[in-house]
């Protein structure tokens, strides 16, 4: 699907263990909030649907992420494997963030991912809903960056 020669293990075909690892690596990348770093996990010709926005290609994905994290402040994300096949993974996730007025949200979503033979994501389809919450209702309190290994996941948090 792409002429890119980058390789991002684990590679398809996925096992349950490698799919879980791929999900955690994606979570870690997005929690970095670094559009350049995150964009490198996608093929040069990646295709995205995120809510009602479409991105075609790594550069458009990077631009999308730049806009996203300029708006969604103090972003913290947890992803969980839902299902997988040879080169596809489905995840559910939640993330917490606030806008520039201090209004907090928990955004719930599902994503379907398709990978090329080098482990780069070629297709990403996301559905997301934003729930306004009070700061006191937040559940994701780790320092910005990677979620600590001992922090509960979505199922453990009842989300």
CSV table of C-alpha atoms in Angstrom, one decimal:
chain,number,residue,atom,x,y,z
A,1,UNK,CA,0.0,0.0,0.0
A,2,UNK,CA,2.9,2.4,0.6
A,3,UNK,CA,6.4,2.7,-0.8
A,4,UNK,CA,7.6,3.6,2.7
A,5,UNK,CA,10.3,1.2,3.9
A,6,UNK,CA,9.9,2.0,7.6
A,7,UNK,CA,9.0,-1.0,9.8
A,8,UNK,CA,6.9,-0.8,13.0
A,9,UNK,CA,6.8,-4.1,14.9
A,10,UNK,CA,4.9,-6.0,15.9
A,11,UNK,CA,4.0,-7.0,12.4
A,12,UNK,CA,1.0,-8.8,11.0
A,13,UNK,CA,-0.3,-11.4,11.2
A,14,UNK,CA,-1.2,-10.5,14.8
A,15,UNK,CA,-1.6,-12.8,17.7
A,16,UNK,CA,-3.5,-11.8,20.8
A,17,UNK,CA,-0.3,-10.8,22.5
A,18,UNK,CA,1.1,-8.8,19.6
A,19,UNK,CA,-2.2,-7.0,19.0
A,20,UNK,CA,-2.3,-6.0,22.7
A,21,UNK,CA,1.3,-4.8,22.3
A,22,UNK,CA,0.4,-2.8,19.1
A,23,UNK,CA,-2.5,-1.1,21.0
A,24,UNK,CA,-0.3,-0.1,23.9
A,25,UNK,CA,2.4,1.3,21.5
A,26,UNK,CA,-0.3,3.3,19.8
A,27,UNK,CA,-1.6,4.6,23.2
A,28,UNK,CA,1.9,5.5,24.2
A,29,UNK,CA,2.5,7.4,21.0
A,30,UNK,CA,-0.7,9.4,21.2
A,31,UNK,CA,0.0,10.2,24.9
A,32,UNK,CA,3.2,11.8,23.8
A,33,UNK,CA,1.1,14.4,22.0
A,34,UNK,CA,3.9,14.7,19.4
A,35,UNK,CA,2.3,14.9,15.9
A,36,UNK,CA,5.6,14.2,14.1
A,37,UNK,CA,6.4,11.1,16.2
A,38,UNK,CA,2.8,9.8,16.0
A,39,UNK,CA,2.6,10.3,12.2
A,40,UNK,CA,5.5,8.0,11.6
A,41,UNK,CA,3.4,5.0,12.7
A,42,UNK,CA,1.2,5.5,9.5
A,43,UNK,CA,1.9,4.8,5.9
A,44,UNK,CA,2.7,7.7,3.6
A,45,UNK,CA,-0.7,7.2,1.9
A,46,UNK,CA,-2.7,6.4,5.1
A,47,UNK,CA,-6.4,7.1,5.0
A,48,UNK,CA,-8.3,8.3,8.0
A,49,UNK,CA,-11.8,9.1,9.0
A,50,UNK,CA,-11.9,10.8,12.4
A,51,UNK,CA,-15.4,11.9,13.3
A,52,UNK,CA,-16.5,13.8,10.2
A,53,UNK,CA,-12.9,14.7,9.1
A,54,UNK,CA,-10.9,12.8,6.5
A,55,UNK,CA,-7.2,12.8,6.2
A,56,UNK,CA,-5.3,11.3,3.2
A,57,UNK,CA,-1.6,10.8,3.7
A,58,UNK,CA,0.8,11.1,6.6
A,59,UNK,CA,1.2,14.9,6.2
A,60,UNK,CA,-2.6,15.5,6.5
A,61,UNK,CA,-2.7,13.1,9.5
A,62,UNK,CA,0.2,15.1,11.2
A,63,UNK,CA,-1.7,18.4,10.5
A,64,UNK,CA,-4.8,16.9,12.0
A,65,UNK,CA,-2.9,15.8,15.2
A,66,UNK,CA,-1.3,19.2,15.5
A,67,UNK,CA,-4.8,20.9,15.5
A,68,UNK,CA,-6.2,18.2,17.8
A,69,UNK,CA,-3.6,18.7,20.6
A,70,UNK,CA,-3.7,22.5,20.3
A,71,UNK,CA,-7.4,22.2,21.2
A,72,UNK,CA,-7.5,19.2,23.5
A,73,UNK,CA,-5.3,20.3,26.4
A,74,UNK,CA,-3.9,18.0,29.1
A,75,UNK,CA,-4.9,15.1,26.9
A,76,UNK,CA,-4.6,11.6,28.5
A,77,UNK,CA,-5.7,8.4,26.6
A,78,UNK,CA,-6.3,4.8,27.4
A,79,UNK,CA,-6.8,2.3,24.6
A,80,UNK,CA,-8.0,-1.3,24.9
A,81,UNK,CA,-8.0,-4.2,22.4
A,82,UNK,CA,-11.5,-5.1,21.3
A,83,UNK,CA,-10.8,-7.6,18.5
A,84,UNK,CA,-8.2,-8.5,15.9
A,85,UNK,CA,-7.5,-10.5,12.7
A,86,UNK,CA,-4.4,-11.1,10.6
A,87,UNK,CA,-3.7,-7.4,9.8
A,88,UNK,CA,-6.6,-5.6,11.5
A,89,UNK,CA,-7.2,-4.4,15.0
A,90,UNK,CA,-10.3,-2.9,16.6
A,91,UNK,CA,-9.9,-0.9,19.8
A,92,UNK,CA,-12.1,1.0,22.2
A,93,UNK,CA,-10.7,4.0,24.1
A,94,UNK,CA,-11.4,6.9,26.3
A,95,UNK,CA,-9.4,10.1,26.8
A,96,UNK,CA,-9.8,13.1,29.0
A,97,UNK,CA,-9.0,16.7,28.1
A,98,UNK,CA,-10.0,20.3,28.6
A,99,UNK,CA,-10.5,23.2,26.3
A,100,UNK,CA,-8.9,26.6,26.7
A,101,UNK,CA,-11.8,27.7,28.9
A,102,UNK,CA,-11.2,24.9,31.4
A,103,UNK,CA,-14.2,22.8,30.5
A,104,UNK,CA,-13.3,19.1,30.9
A,105,UNK,CA,-14.4,16.3,28.7
A,106,UNK,CA,-14.1,12.5,28.5
A,107,UNK,CA,-14.2,11.3,24.9
A,108,UNK,CA,-15.2,7.8,24.2
A,109,UNK,CA,-14.4,6.1,20.9
A,110,UNK,CA,-13.9,3.0,18.8
A,111,UNK,CA,-11.3,2.6,16.0
A,112,UNK,CA,-10.7,0.1,13.3
A,113,UNK,CA,-7.2,-0.2,12.1
A,114,UNK,CA,-5.7,-1.9,9.1
A,115,UNK,CA,-1.9,-2.4,8.8
A,116,UNK,CA,0.5,-3.0,5.9
A,117,UNK,CA,3.1,-5.7,5.9
A,118,UNK,CA,5.6,-3.4,7.6
A,119,UNK,CA,3.3,-2.8,10.6
A,120,UNK,CA,2.4,0.7,9.5
A,121,UNK,CA,-1.2,1.8,9.8
A,122,UNK,CA,-2.7,2.2,6.4
A,123,UNK,CA,-6.4,2.8,7.4
A,124,UNK,CA,-7.8,4.3,10.6
A,125,UNK,CA,-11.6,4.8,11.0
A,126,UNK,CA,-12.7,6.4,14.3
A,127,UNK,CA,-16.0,7.2,15.9
A,128,UNK,CA,-15.9,9.4,19.0
A,129,UNK,CA,-18.4,11.0,21.4
A,130,UNK,CA,-17.5,13.8,23.9
A,131,UNK,CA,-19.1,13.8,27.3
A,132,UNK,CA,-18.7,17.0,29.4
A,133,UNK,CA,-17.4,16.2,32.9
A,134,UNK,CA,-16.5,18.1,36.0
A,135,UNK,CA,-12.8,18.2,36.9
A,136,UNK,CA,-13.8,16.2,40.0
A,137,UNK,CA,-15.0,13.3,37.8
A,138,UNK,CA,-11.7,12.8,36.1
A,139,UNK,CA,-10.2,9.3,36.3
A,140,UNK,CA,-6.9,9.8,34.4
A,141,UNK,CA,-4.5,11.5,36.8
A,142,UNK,CA,-1.0,10.4,35.8
A,143,UNK,CA,1.6,13.0,34.7
A,144,UNK,CA,1.4,14.0,31.1
A,145,UNK,CA,3.0,11.4,28.8
A,146,UNK,CA,2.9,7.6,28.9
A,147,UNK,CA,0.3,6.0,31.2
A,148,UNK,CA,2.1,4.2,34.0
A,149,UNK,CA,2.0,0.4,33.8
A,150,UNK,CA,0.2,0.2,37.2
A,151,UNK,CA,-2.6,2.6,36.2
A,152,UNK,CA,-5.9,0.9,35.6
A,153,UNK,CA,-7.2,0.3,32.1
A,154,UNK,CA,-10.6,1.0,30.8
A,155,UNK,CA,-12.2,-2.2,32.1
A,156,UNK,CA,-10.7,-1.8,35.5
A,157,UNK,CA,-12.0,1.7,35.7
A,158,UNK,CA,-15.5,0.6,34.7
A,159,UNK,CA,-15.4,2.6,31.5
